[in-house]
XYZ file of N, CA and C in Angstrom:
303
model
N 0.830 -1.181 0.000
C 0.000 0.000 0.000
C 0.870 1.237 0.000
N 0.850 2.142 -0.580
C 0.799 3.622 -0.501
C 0.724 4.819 -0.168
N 0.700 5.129 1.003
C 0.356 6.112 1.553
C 0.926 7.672 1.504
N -0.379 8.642 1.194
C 0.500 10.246 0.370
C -0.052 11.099 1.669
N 0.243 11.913 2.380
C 0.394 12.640 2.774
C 0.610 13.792 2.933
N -0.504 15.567 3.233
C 0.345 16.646 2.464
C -1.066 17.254 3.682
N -0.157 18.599 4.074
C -0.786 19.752 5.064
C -1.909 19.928 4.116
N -3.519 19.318 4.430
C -4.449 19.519 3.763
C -5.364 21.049 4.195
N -5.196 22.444 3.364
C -5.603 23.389 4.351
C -6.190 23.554 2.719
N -7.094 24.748 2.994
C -7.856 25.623 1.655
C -6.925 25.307 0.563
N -6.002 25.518 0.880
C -5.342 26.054 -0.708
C -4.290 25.203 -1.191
N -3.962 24.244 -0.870
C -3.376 22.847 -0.940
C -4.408 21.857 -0.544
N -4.506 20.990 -1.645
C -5.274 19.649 -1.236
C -4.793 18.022 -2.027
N -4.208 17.806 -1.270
C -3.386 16.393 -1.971
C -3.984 14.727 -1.496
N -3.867 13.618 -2.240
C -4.606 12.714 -2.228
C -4.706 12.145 -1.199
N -5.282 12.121 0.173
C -4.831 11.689 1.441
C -4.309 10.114 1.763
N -4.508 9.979 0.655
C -4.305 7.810 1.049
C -4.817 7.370 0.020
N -3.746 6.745 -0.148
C -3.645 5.719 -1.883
C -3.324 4.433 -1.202
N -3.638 3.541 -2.624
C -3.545 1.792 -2.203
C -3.578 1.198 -3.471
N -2.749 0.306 -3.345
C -2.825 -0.288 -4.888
C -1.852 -1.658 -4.442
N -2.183 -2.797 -6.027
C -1.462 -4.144 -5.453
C 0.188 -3.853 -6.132
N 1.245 -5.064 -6.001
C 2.074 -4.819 -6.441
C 1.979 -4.689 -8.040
N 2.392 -3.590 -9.071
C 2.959 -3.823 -10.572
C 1.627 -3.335 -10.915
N 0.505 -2.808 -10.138
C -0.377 -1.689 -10.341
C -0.487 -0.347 -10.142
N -0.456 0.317 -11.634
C -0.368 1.813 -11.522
C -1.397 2.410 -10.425
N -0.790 3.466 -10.016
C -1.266 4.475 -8.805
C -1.429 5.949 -9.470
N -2.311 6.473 -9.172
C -1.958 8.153 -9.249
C -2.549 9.034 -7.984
N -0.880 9.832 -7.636
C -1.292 10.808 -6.892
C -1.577 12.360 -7.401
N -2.284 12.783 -6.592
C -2.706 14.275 -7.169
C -2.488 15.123 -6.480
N -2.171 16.454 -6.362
C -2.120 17.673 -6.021
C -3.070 19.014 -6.409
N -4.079 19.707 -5.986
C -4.277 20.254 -6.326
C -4.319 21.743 -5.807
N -4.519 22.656 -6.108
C -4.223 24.154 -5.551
C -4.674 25.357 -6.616
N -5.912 25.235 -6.648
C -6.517 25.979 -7.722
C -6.579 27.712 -7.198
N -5.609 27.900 -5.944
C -5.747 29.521 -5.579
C -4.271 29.752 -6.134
N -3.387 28.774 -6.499
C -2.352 29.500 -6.672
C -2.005 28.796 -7.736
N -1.043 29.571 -8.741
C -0.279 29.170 -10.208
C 1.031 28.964 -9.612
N 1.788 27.469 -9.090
C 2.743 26.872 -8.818
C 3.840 27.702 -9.873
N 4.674 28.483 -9.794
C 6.292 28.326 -10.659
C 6.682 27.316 -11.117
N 6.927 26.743 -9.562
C 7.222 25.223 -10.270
C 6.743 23.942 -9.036
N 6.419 22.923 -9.382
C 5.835 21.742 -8.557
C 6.759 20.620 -7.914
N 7.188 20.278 -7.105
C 8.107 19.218 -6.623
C 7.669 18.298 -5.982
N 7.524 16.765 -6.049
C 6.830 15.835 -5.255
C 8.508 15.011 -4.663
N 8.067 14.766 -3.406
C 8.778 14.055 -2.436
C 8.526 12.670 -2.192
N 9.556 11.495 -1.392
C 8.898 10.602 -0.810
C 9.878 10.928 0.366
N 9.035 10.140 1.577
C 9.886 9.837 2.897
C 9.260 8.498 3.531
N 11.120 7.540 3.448
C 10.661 6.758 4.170
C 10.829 6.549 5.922
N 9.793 5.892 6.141
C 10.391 5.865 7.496
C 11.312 5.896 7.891
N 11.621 7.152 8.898
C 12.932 7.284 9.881
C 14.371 8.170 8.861
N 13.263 8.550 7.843
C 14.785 8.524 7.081
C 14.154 10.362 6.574
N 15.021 11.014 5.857
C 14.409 12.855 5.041
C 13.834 12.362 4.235
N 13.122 13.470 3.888
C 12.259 13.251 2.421
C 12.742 13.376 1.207
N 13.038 12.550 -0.180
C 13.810 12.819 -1.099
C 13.293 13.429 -2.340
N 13.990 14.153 -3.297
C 13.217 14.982 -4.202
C 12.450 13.572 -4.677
N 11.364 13.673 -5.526
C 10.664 12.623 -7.136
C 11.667 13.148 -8.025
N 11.040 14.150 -7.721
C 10.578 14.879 -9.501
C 10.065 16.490 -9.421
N 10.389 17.231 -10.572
C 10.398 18.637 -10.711
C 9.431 18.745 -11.865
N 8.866 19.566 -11.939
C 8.285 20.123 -13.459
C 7.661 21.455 -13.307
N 7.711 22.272 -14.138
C 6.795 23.382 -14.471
C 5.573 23.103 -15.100
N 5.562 22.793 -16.105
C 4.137 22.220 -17.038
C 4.475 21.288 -17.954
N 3.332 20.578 -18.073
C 3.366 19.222 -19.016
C 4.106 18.065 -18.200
N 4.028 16.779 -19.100
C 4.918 15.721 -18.349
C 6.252 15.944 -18.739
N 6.470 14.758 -17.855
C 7.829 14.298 -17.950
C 7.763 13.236 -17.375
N 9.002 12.219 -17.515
C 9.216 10.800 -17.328
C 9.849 11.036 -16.098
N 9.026 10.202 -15.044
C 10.129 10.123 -13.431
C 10.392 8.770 -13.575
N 12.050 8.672 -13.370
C 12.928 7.322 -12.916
C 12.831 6.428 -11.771
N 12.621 7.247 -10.636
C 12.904 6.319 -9.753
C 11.875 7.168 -8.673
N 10.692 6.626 -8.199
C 9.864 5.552 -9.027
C 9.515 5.550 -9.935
N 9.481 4.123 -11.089
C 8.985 4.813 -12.549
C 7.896 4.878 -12.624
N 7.612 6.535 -13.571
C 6.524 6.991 -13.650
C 6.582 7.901 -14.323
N 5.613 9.148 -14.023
C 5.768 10.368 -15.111
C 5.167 11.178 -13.967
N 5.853 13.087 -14.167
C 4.815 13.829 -13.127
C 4.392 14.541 -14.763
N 2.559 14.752 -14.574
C 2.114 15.908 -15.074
C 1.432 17.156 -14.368
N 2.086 18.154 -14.821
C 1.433 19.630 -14.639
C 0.852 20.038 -15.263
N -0.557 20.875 -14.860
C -1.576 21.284 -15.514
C -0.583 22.231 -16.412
N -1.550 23.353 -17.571
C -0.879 24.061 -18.596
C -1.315 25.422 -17.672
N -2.301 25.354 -16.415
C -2.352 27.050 -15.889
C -1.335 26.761 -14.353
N -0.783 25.365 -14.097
C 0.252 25.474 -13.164
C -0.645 25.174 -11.544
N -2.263 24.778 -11.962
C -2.744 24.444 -10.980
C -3.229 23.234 -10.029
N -2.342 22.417 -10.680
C -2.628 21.187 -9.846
C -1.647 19.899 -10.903
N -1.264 18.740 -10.173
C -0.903 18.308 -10.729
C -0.470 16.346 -10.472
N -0.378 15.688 -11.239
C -0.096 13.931 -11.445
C 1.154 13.411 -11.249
N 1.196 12.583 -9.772
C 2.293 11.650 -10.119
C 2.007 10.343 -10.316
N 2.431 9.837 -11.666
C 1.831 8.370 -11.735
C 2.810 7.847 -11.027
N 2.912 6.744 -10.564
C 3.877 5.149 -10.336
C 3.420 4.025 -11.476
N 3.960 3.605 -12.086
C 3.579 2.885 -13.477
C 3.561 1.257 -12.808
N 4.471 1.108 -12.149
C 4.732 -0.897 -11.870
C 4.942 -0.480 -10.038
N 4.316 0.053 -9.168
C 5.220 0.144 -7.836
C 5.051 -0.828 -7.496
N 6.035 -1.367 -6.421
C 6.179 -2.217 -5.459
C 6.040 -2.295 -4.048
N 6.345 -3.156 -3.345
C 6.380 -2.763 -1.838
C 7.234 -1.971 -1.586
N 8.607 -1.943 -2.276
C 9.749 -1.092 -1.847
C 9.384 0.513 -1.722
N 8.425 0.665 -2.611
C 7.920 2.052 -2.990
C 6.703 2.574 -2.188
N 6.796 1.984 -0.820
C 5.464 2.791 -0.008
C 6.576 3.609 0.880
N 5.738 4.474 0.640
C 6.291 5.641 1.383
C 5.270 6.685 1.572
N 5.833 7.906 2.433
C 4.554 9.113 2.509
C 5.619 10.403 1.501
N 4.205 10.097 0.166
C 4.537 11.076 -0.633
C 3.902 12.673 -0.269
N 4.888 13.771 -1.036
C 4.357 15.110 -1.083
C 4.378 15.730 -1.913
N 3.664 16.962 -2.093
C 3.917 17.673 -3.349
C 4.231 19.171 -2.778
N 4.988 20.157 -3.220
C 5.689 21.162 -2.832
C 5.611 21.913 -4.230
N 5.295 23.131 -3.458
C 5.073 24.424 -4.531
C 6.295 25.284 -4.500
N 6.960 25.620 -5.634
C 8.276 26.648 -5.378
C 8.458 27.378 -6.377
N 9.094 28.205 -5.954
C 10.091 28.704 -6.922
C 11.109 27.951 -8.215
């Protein structure tokens, strides 16, 4: 299982809890329709350990490596997809998504 995690307030709202079997695609979401992200960054953290970058994007996809997958960003920068294409057990963790510069 999966589990995503993210400070759910007005203006950030991210998928609270995902689940899926092994080598079945997942998608997490982000959304934040008060603000136009610069740019979008999703995290994982595993237990006991920091949280490590995913993946970066401004808009449109792109292919994420490790886990494989892809992040997409909307085209107005307001919300946005991280697939996991095949995850595994190795790959539960508490994901995030981060708005920046």
């Amino acid at each position: 299982f999966f589990p995503g995690v993210a400070a759910d307030t007005d203006r950030v709202q991210q998928t609270p809890w995902a689940e899926t079997t092994e080598g079945t695609g997942l998608n997490l979401t982000c959304s934040h329709p008060e603000i136009a992200a610069d740019s979008t960054h999703w995290y994982r953290q595993f237990p006991g350990r920091a949280p490590q970058l995913v993946a970066t994007a401004v808009r449109g996809t792109k292919p994420v490596l490790e886990p494989e997958g892809s992040l997409t960003v909307s085209a107005d920068r307001r919300w946005s997809s991280l697939t996991l294409r095949r995850p595994w057990r190795g790959d539960a963790a508490v994901y995030y998504c981060a708005l920046g510069p």
